Amino acid sequence: MLASFKNIFTPSTYPSALIAIGNFGPRATITVLHLVPENGTTEQFGFTPSQTKFNHYGAKEQPKLREQIGTATLYVGDGESEFSFLDDLKTRIHKRQKDSLSLKQEEQGYAEVAQMVQTVLKPAALDAIREREGRGRSMNATQTYPVYIVYVKRSKPGGIIPTDFRSIS
């Protein structure tokens, strides 16, 4: 009975992970690709965090579970952006998802999210980063951005941002 009473005041949380490119903190901008564990869709968005931890539309970063996995050098002078990097990453993720059966579950726990990160998100991001490392220098401006995997807990299942602002595929 005590457990059910506690559940009334402690809302359920839904684990997830995302790829963030950019710097965290005031006046910095990060661009995010979130793989929704419940259905395998992705959402992309950019925003300026008001703090150094991810806290956006009910999704909160889990303490000590952010990992910088590399840096991506983008040819910003040639029109490449954080969003185009994430578009490339999204294509790689969808290809890896076809090879992975772990995302078929309706309910995802922390162990399944960690497995999703290890089998889909992290390898896809590292491939995209490595591919850009092998390119020659751009004749125009380049910019280097840190790339992170961030574990979050969401207050509701599904995407992080409201449907009105969502870019899902």
PDB file of C-alpha atoms in Angstrom:
ATOM      1  CA  MET A   1       0.000   0.000   0.000  1.00  0.00           C
ATOM      2  CA  LEU A   2       2.853   2.367   0.795  1.00  0.00           C
ATOM      3  CA  ALA A   3       4.277   1.775  -2.695  1.00  0.00           C
ATOM      4  CA  SER A   4       1.016   2.714  -4.403  1.00  0.00           C
ATOM      5  CA  PHE A   5       0.741   5.799  -2.216  1.00  0.00           C
ATOM      6  CA  LYS A   6       4.288   6.787  -3.220  1.00  0.00           C
ATOM      7  CA  ASN A   7       3.403   6.342  -6.929  1.00  0.00           C
ATOM      8  CA  ILE A   8       0.685   8.978  -6.604  1.00  0.00           C
ATOM      9  CA  PHE A   9       3.269  11.605  -5.637  1.00  0.00           C
ATOM     10  CA  THR A  10       6.176  10.248  -7.683  1.00  0.00           C
ATOM     11  CA  PRO A  11       5.269  10.427 -11.350  1.00  0.00           C
ATOM     12  CA  SER A  12       6.521   7.790 -13.780  1.00  0.00           C
ATOM     13  CA  THR A  13       9.539   8.670 -15.842  1.00  0.00           C
ATOM     14  CA  TYR A  14      10.566   7.387 -19.243  1.00  0.00           C
ATOM     15  CA  PRO A  15      14.270   6.904 -19.991  1.00  0.00           C
ATOM     16  CA  SER A  16      15.789   8.000 -23.260  1.00  0.00           C
ATOM     17  CA  ALA A  17      19.029   9.160 -24.841  1.00  0.00           C
ATOM     18  CA  LEU A  18      19.885  11.784 -27.400  1.00  0.00           C
ATOM     19  CA  ILE A  19      22.778  13.105 -29.432  1.00  0.00           C
ATOM     20  CA  ALA A  20      23.616  16.748 -28.782  1.00  0.00           C
ATOM     21  CA  ILE A  21      26.030  18.798 -30.869  1.00  0.00           C
ATOM     22  CA  GLY A  22      27.298  22.113 -29.520  1.00  0.00           C
ATOM     23  CA  ASN A  23      28.109  23.599 -26.157  1.00  0.00           C
ATOM     24  CA  PHE A  24      25.873  23.575 -23.103  1.00  0.00           C
ATOM     25  CA  GLY A  25      25.309  26.713 -21.083  1.00  0.00           C
ATOM     26  CA  PRO A  26      23.866  30.200 -21.274  1.00  0.00           C
ATOM     27  CA  ARG A  27      24.312  31.913 -24.652  1.00  0.00           C
ATOM     28  CA  ALA A  28      25.400  28.646 -26.250  1.00  0.00           C
ATOM     29  CA  THR A  29      23.336  26.710 -28.735  1.00  0.00           C
ATOM     30  CA  ILE A  30      22.892  22.968 -28.945  1.00  0.00           C
ATOM     31  CA  THR A  31      21.228  20.974 -31.666  1.00  0.00           C
ATOM     32  CA  VAL A  32      19.637  17.687 -30.657  1.00  0.00           C
ATOM     33  CA  LEU A  33      18.663  14.427 -32.310  1.00  0.00           C
ATOM     34  CA  HIS A  34      16.406  12.321 -30.107  1.00  0.00           C
ATOM     35  CA  LEU A  35      15.660   8.708 -30.985  1.00  0.00           C
ATOM     36  CA  VAL A  36      12.270   8.029 -29.388  1.00  0.00           C
ATOM     37  CA  PRO A  37      12.646   4.586 -27.782  1.00  0.00           C
ATOM     38  CA  GLU A  38       8.951   3.734 -27.788  1.00  0.00           C
ATOM     39  CA  ASN A  39       8.609   3.779 -31.570  1.00  0.00           C
ATOM     40  CA  GLY A  40      12.058   4.370 -33.114  1.00  0.00           C
ATOM     41  CA  THR A  41      11.198   7.728 -34.705  1.00  0.00           C
ATOM     42  CA  THR A  42      13.597  10.647 -34.454  1.00  0.00           C
ATOM     43  CA  GLU A  43      13.058  14.291 -33.628  1.00  0.00           C
ATOM     44  CA  GLN A  44      15.457  17.151 -34.225  1.00  0.00           C
ATOM     45  CA  PHE A  45      15.539  20.546 -32.621  1.00  0.00           C
ATOM     46  CA  GLY A  46      17.900  23.284 -31.596  1.00  0.00           C
ATOM     47  CA  PHE A  47      17.737  25.567 -28.594  1.00  0.00           C
ATOM     48  CA  THR A  48      19.746  27.746 -26.254  1.00  0.00           C
ATOM     49  CA  PRO A  49      19.899  26.070 -22.852  1.00  0.00           C
ATOM     50  CA  SER A  50      19.568  28.304 -19.829  1.00  0.00           C
ATOM     51  CA  GLN A  51      21.868  26.062 -17.818  1.00  0.00           C
ATOM     52  CA  THR A  52      24.667  23.553 -18.303  1.00  0.00           C
ATOM     53  CA  LYS A  53      22.348  20.539 -17.892  1.00  0.00           C
ATOM     54  CA  PHE A  54      19.774  19.410 -20.450  1.00  0.00           C
ATOM     55  CA  ASN A  55      16.311  20.331 -19.170  1.00  0.00           C
ATOM     56  CA  HIS A  56      13.793  20.892 -21.927  1.00  0.00           C
ATOM     57  CA  TYR A  57       9.995  20.335 -22.077  1.00  0.00           C
ATOM     58  CA  GLY A  58       9.931  17.856 -19.198  1.00  0.00           C
ATOM     59  CA  ALA A  59      13.038  15.913 -20.244  1.00  0.00           C
ATOM     60  CA  LYS A  60      15.849  16.174 -17.693  1.00  0.00           C
ATOM     61  CA  GLU A  61      19.426  15.065 -18.025  1.00  0.00           C
ATOM     62  CA  GLN A  62      20.436  12.205 -15.760  1.00  0.00           C
ATOM     63  CA  PRO A  63      23.295  13.211 -13.459  1.00  0.00           C
ATOM     64  CA  LYS A  64      26.741  12.054 -14.591  1.00  0.00           C
ATOM     65  CA  LEU A  65      25.387  10.344 -17.710  1.00  0.00           C
ATOM     66  CA  ARG A  66      26.546  12.782 -20.390  1.00  0.00           C
ATOM     67  CA  GLU A  67      29.415  11.482 -22.505  1.00  0.00           C
ATOM     68  CA  GLN A  68      31.376  13.499 -25.035  1.00  0.00           C
ATOM     69  CA  ILE A  69      32.077  11.008 -27.808  1.00  0.00           C
ATOM     70  CA  GLY A  70      34.045  13.282 -30.112  1.00  0.00           C
ATOM     71  CA  THR A  71      34.088  16.505 -32.055  1.00  0.00           C
ATOM     72  CA  ALA A  72      32.631  17.126 -35.490  1.00  0.00           C
ATOM     73  CA  THR A  73      34.286  19.539 -37.888  1.00  0.00           C
ATOM     74  CA  LEU A  74      31.696  21.128 -40.140  1.00  0.00           C
ATOM     75  CA  TYR A  75      32.255  23.200 -43.267  1.00  0.00           C
ATOM     76  CA  VAL A  76      30.042  26.072 -42.167  1.00  0.00           C
ATOM     77  CA  GLY A  77      31.423  28.300 -44.923  1.00  0.00           C
ATOM     78  CA  ASP A  78      30.166  25.791 -47.468  1.00  0.00           C
ATOM     79  CA  GLY A  79      26.670  25.620 -45.951  1.00  0.00           C
ATOM     80  CA  GLU A  80      27.154  22.627 -43.656  1.00  0.00           C
ATOM     81  CA  SER A  81      25.433  23.054 -40.278  1.00  0.00           C
ATOM     82  CA  GLU A  82      24.662  21.173 -37.106  1.00  0.00           C
ATOM     83  CA  PHE A  83      21.291  20.272 -38.617  1.00  0.00           C
ATOM     84  CA  SER A  84      22.891  18.808 -41.755  1.00  0.00           C
ATOM     85  CA  PHE A  85      25.231  16.777 -39.526  1.00  0.00           C
ATOM     86  CA  LEU A  86      22.196  15.459 -37.631  1.00  0.00           C
ATOM     87  CA  ASP A  87      20.367  14.750 -40.913  1.00  0.00           C
ATOM     88  CA  ASP A  88      23.309  12.562 -41.944  1.00  0.00           C
ATOM     89  CA  LEU A  89      23.286  10.963 -38.498  1.00  0.00           C
ATOM     90  CA  LYS A  90      19.530  10.311 -38.750  1.00  0.00           C
ATOM     91  CA  THR A  91      20.073   8.409 -42.012  1.00  0.00           C
ATOM     92  CA  ARG A  92      22.769   6.301 -40.351  1.00  0.00           C
ATOM     93  CA  ILE A  93      20.533   5.647 -37.332  1.00  0.00           C
ATOM     94  CA  HIS A  94      17.617   4.482 -39.479  1.00  0.00           C
ATOM     95  CA  LYS A  95      19.956   2.115 -41.344  1.00  0.00           C
ATOM     96  CA  ARG A  96      21.217   0.667 -38.043  1.00  0.00           C
ATOM     97  CA  GLN A  97      17.655   0.398 -36.708  1.00  0.00           C
ATOM     98  CA  LYS A  98      16.742  -1.908 -39.579  1.00  0.00           C
ATOM     99  CA  ASP A  99      19.534  -4.228 -38.428  1.00  0.00           C
ATOM    100  CA  SER A 100      18.539  -4.011 -34.743  1.00  0.00           C
ATOM    101  CA  LEU A 101      15.548  -5.767 -33.249  1.00  0.00           C
ATOM    102  CA  SER A 102      15.941  -4.203 -29.795  1.00  0.00           C
ATOM    103  CA  LEU A 103      13.739  -1.200 -30.615  1.00  0.00           C
ATOM    104  CA  LYS A 104      10.608  -3.270 -31.208  1.00  0.00           C
ATOM    105  CA  GLN A 105       9.577  -3.194 -27.547  1.00  0.00           C
ATOM    106  CA  GLU A 106       6.769  -0.902 -26.463  1.00  0.00           C
ATOM    107  CA  GLU A 107       8.199  -0.185 -23.026  1.00  0.00           C
ATOM    108  CA  GLN A 108      11.836   0.732 -22.681  1.00  0.00           C
ATOM    109  CA  GLY A 109      13.790   0.654 -19.438  1.00  0.00           C
ATOM    110  CA  TYR A 110      17.238   2.030 -18.701  1.00  0.00           C
ATOM    111  CA  ALA A 111      18.939  -1.227 -19.763  1.00  0.00           C
ATOM    112  CA  GLU A 112      17.196  -1.164 -23.161  1.00  0.00           C
ATOM    113  CA  VAL A 113      18.054   2.500 -23.678  1.00  0.00           C
ATOM    114  CA  ALA A 114      21.713   1.782 -22.839  1.00  0.00           C
ATOM    115  CA  GLN A 115      21.654  -1.067 -25.367  1.00  0.00           C
ATOM    116  CA  MET A 116      20.092   1.261 -27.971  1.00  0.00           C
ATOM    117  CA  VAL A 117      22.907   3.750 -27.356  1.00  0.00           C
ATOM    118  CA  GLN A 118      25.591   1.063 -27.731  1.00  0.00           C
ATOM    119  CA  THR A 119      24.118  -0.592 -30.830  1.00  0.00           C
ATOM    120  CA  VAL A 120      22.561   2.338 -32.696  1.00  0.00           C
ATOM    121  CA  LEU A 121      23.251   5.903 -31.493  1.00  0.00           C
ATOM    122  CA  LYS A 122      26.923   5.802 -30.553  1.00  0.00           C
ATOM    123  CA  PRO A 123      28.191   3.783 -33.548  1.00  0.00           C
ATOM    124  CA  ALA A 124      26.205   5.955 -35.982  1.00  0.00           C
ATOM    125  CA  ALA A 125      27.550   9.158 -34.404  1.00  0.00           C
ATOM    126  CA  LEU A 126      31.134   7.882 -34.365  1.00  0.00           C
ATOM    127  CA  ASP A 127      30.852   6.902 -38.046  1.00  0.00           C
ATOM    128  CA  ALA A 128      29.610  10.395 -38.943  1.00  0.00           C
ATOM    129  CA  ILE A 129      32.403  12.020 -36.912  1.00  0.00           C
ATOM    130  CA  ARG A 130      35.138   9.784 -38.409  1.00  0.00           C
ATOM    131  CA  GLU A 131      33.912  10.386 -41.943  1.00  0.00           C
ATOM    132  CA  ARG A 132      34.322  14.113 -41.456  1.00  0.00           C
ATOM    133  CA  GLU A 133      37.810  13.698 -39.964  1.00  0.00           C
ATOM    134  CA  GLY A 134      39.053  12.227 -43.230  1.00  0.00           C
ATOM    135  CA  ARG A 135      38.052  15.224 -45.341  1.00  0.00           C
ATOM    136  CA  GLY A 136      40.484  17.885 -46.451  1.00  0.00           C
ATOM    137  CA  ARG A 137      40.231  21.405 -45.099  1.00  0.00           C
ATOM    138  CA  SER A 138      37.516  23.606 -46.491  1.00  0.00           C
ATOM    139  CA  MET A 139      38.590  26.657 -48.463  1.00  0.00           C
ATOM    140  CA  ASN A 140      35.925  28.510 -46.513  1.00  0.00           C
ATOM    141  CA  ALA A 141      35.170  28.597 -42.793  1.00  0.00           C
ATOM    142  CA  THR A 142      35.142  25.466 -40.645  1.00  0.00           C
ATOM    143  CA  GLN A 143      33.777  25.088 -37.134  1.00  0.00           C
ATOM    144  CA  THR A 144      34.358  22.309 -34.636  1.00  0.00           C
ATOM    145  CA  TYR A 145      31.559  21.219 -32.288  1.00  0.00           C
ATOM    146  CA  PRO A 146      31.587  18.752 -29.398  1.00  0.00           C
ATOM    147  CA  VAL A 147      29.223  15.786 -29.805  1.00  0.00           C
ATOM    148  CA  TYR A 148      27.579  14.255 -26.746  1.00  0.00           C
ATOM    149  CA  ILE A 149      25.343  11.367 -25.825  1.00  0.00           C
ATOM    150  CA  VAL A 150      22.991  12.560 -23.104  1.00  0.00           C
ATOM    151  CA  TYR A 151      20.764  10.257 -21.080  1.00  0.00           C
ATOM    152  CA  VAL A 152      17.496  11.872 -20.058  1.00  0.00           C
ATOM    153  CA  LYS A 153      14.325  10.956 -18.244  1.00  0.00           C
ATOM    154  CA  ARG A 154      11.096  12.242 -19.709  1.00  0.00           C
ATOM    155  CA  SER A 155       7.872  13.010 -17.892  1.00  0.00           C
ATOM    156  CA  LYS A 156       5.826  11.315 -20.646  1.00  0.00           C
ATOM    157  CA  PRO A 157       6.497   8.764 -23.369  1.00  0.00           C
ATOM    158  CA  GLY A 158       7.180   9.896 -26.919  1.00  0.00           C
ATOM    159  CA  GLY A 159       8.981  12.953 -28.187  1.00  0.00           C
ATOM    160  CA  ILE A 160      10.510  15.663 -26.070  1.00  0.00           C
ATOM    161  CA  ILE A 161       9.171  18.767 -27.767  1.00  0.00           C
ATOM    162  CA  PRO A 162       5.501  19.644 -28.265  1.00  0.00           C
ATOM    163  CA  THR A 163       3.932  18.392 -31.477  1.00  0.00           C
ATOM    164  CA  ASP A 164       3.524  21.939 -32.828  1.00  0.00           C
ATOM    165  CA  PHE A 165       7.311  22.414 -32.975  1.00  0.00           C
ATOM    166  CA  ARG A 166       8.292  18.871 -33.886  1.00  0.00           C
ATOM    167  CA  SER A 167      10.273  17.669 -36.876  1.00  0.00           C
ATOM    168  CA  ILE A 168       9.787  13.901 -36.707  1.00  0.00           C
ATOM    169  CA  SER A 169      10.625  11.218 -39.225  1.00  0.00           C
TER     170      SER A 169
END
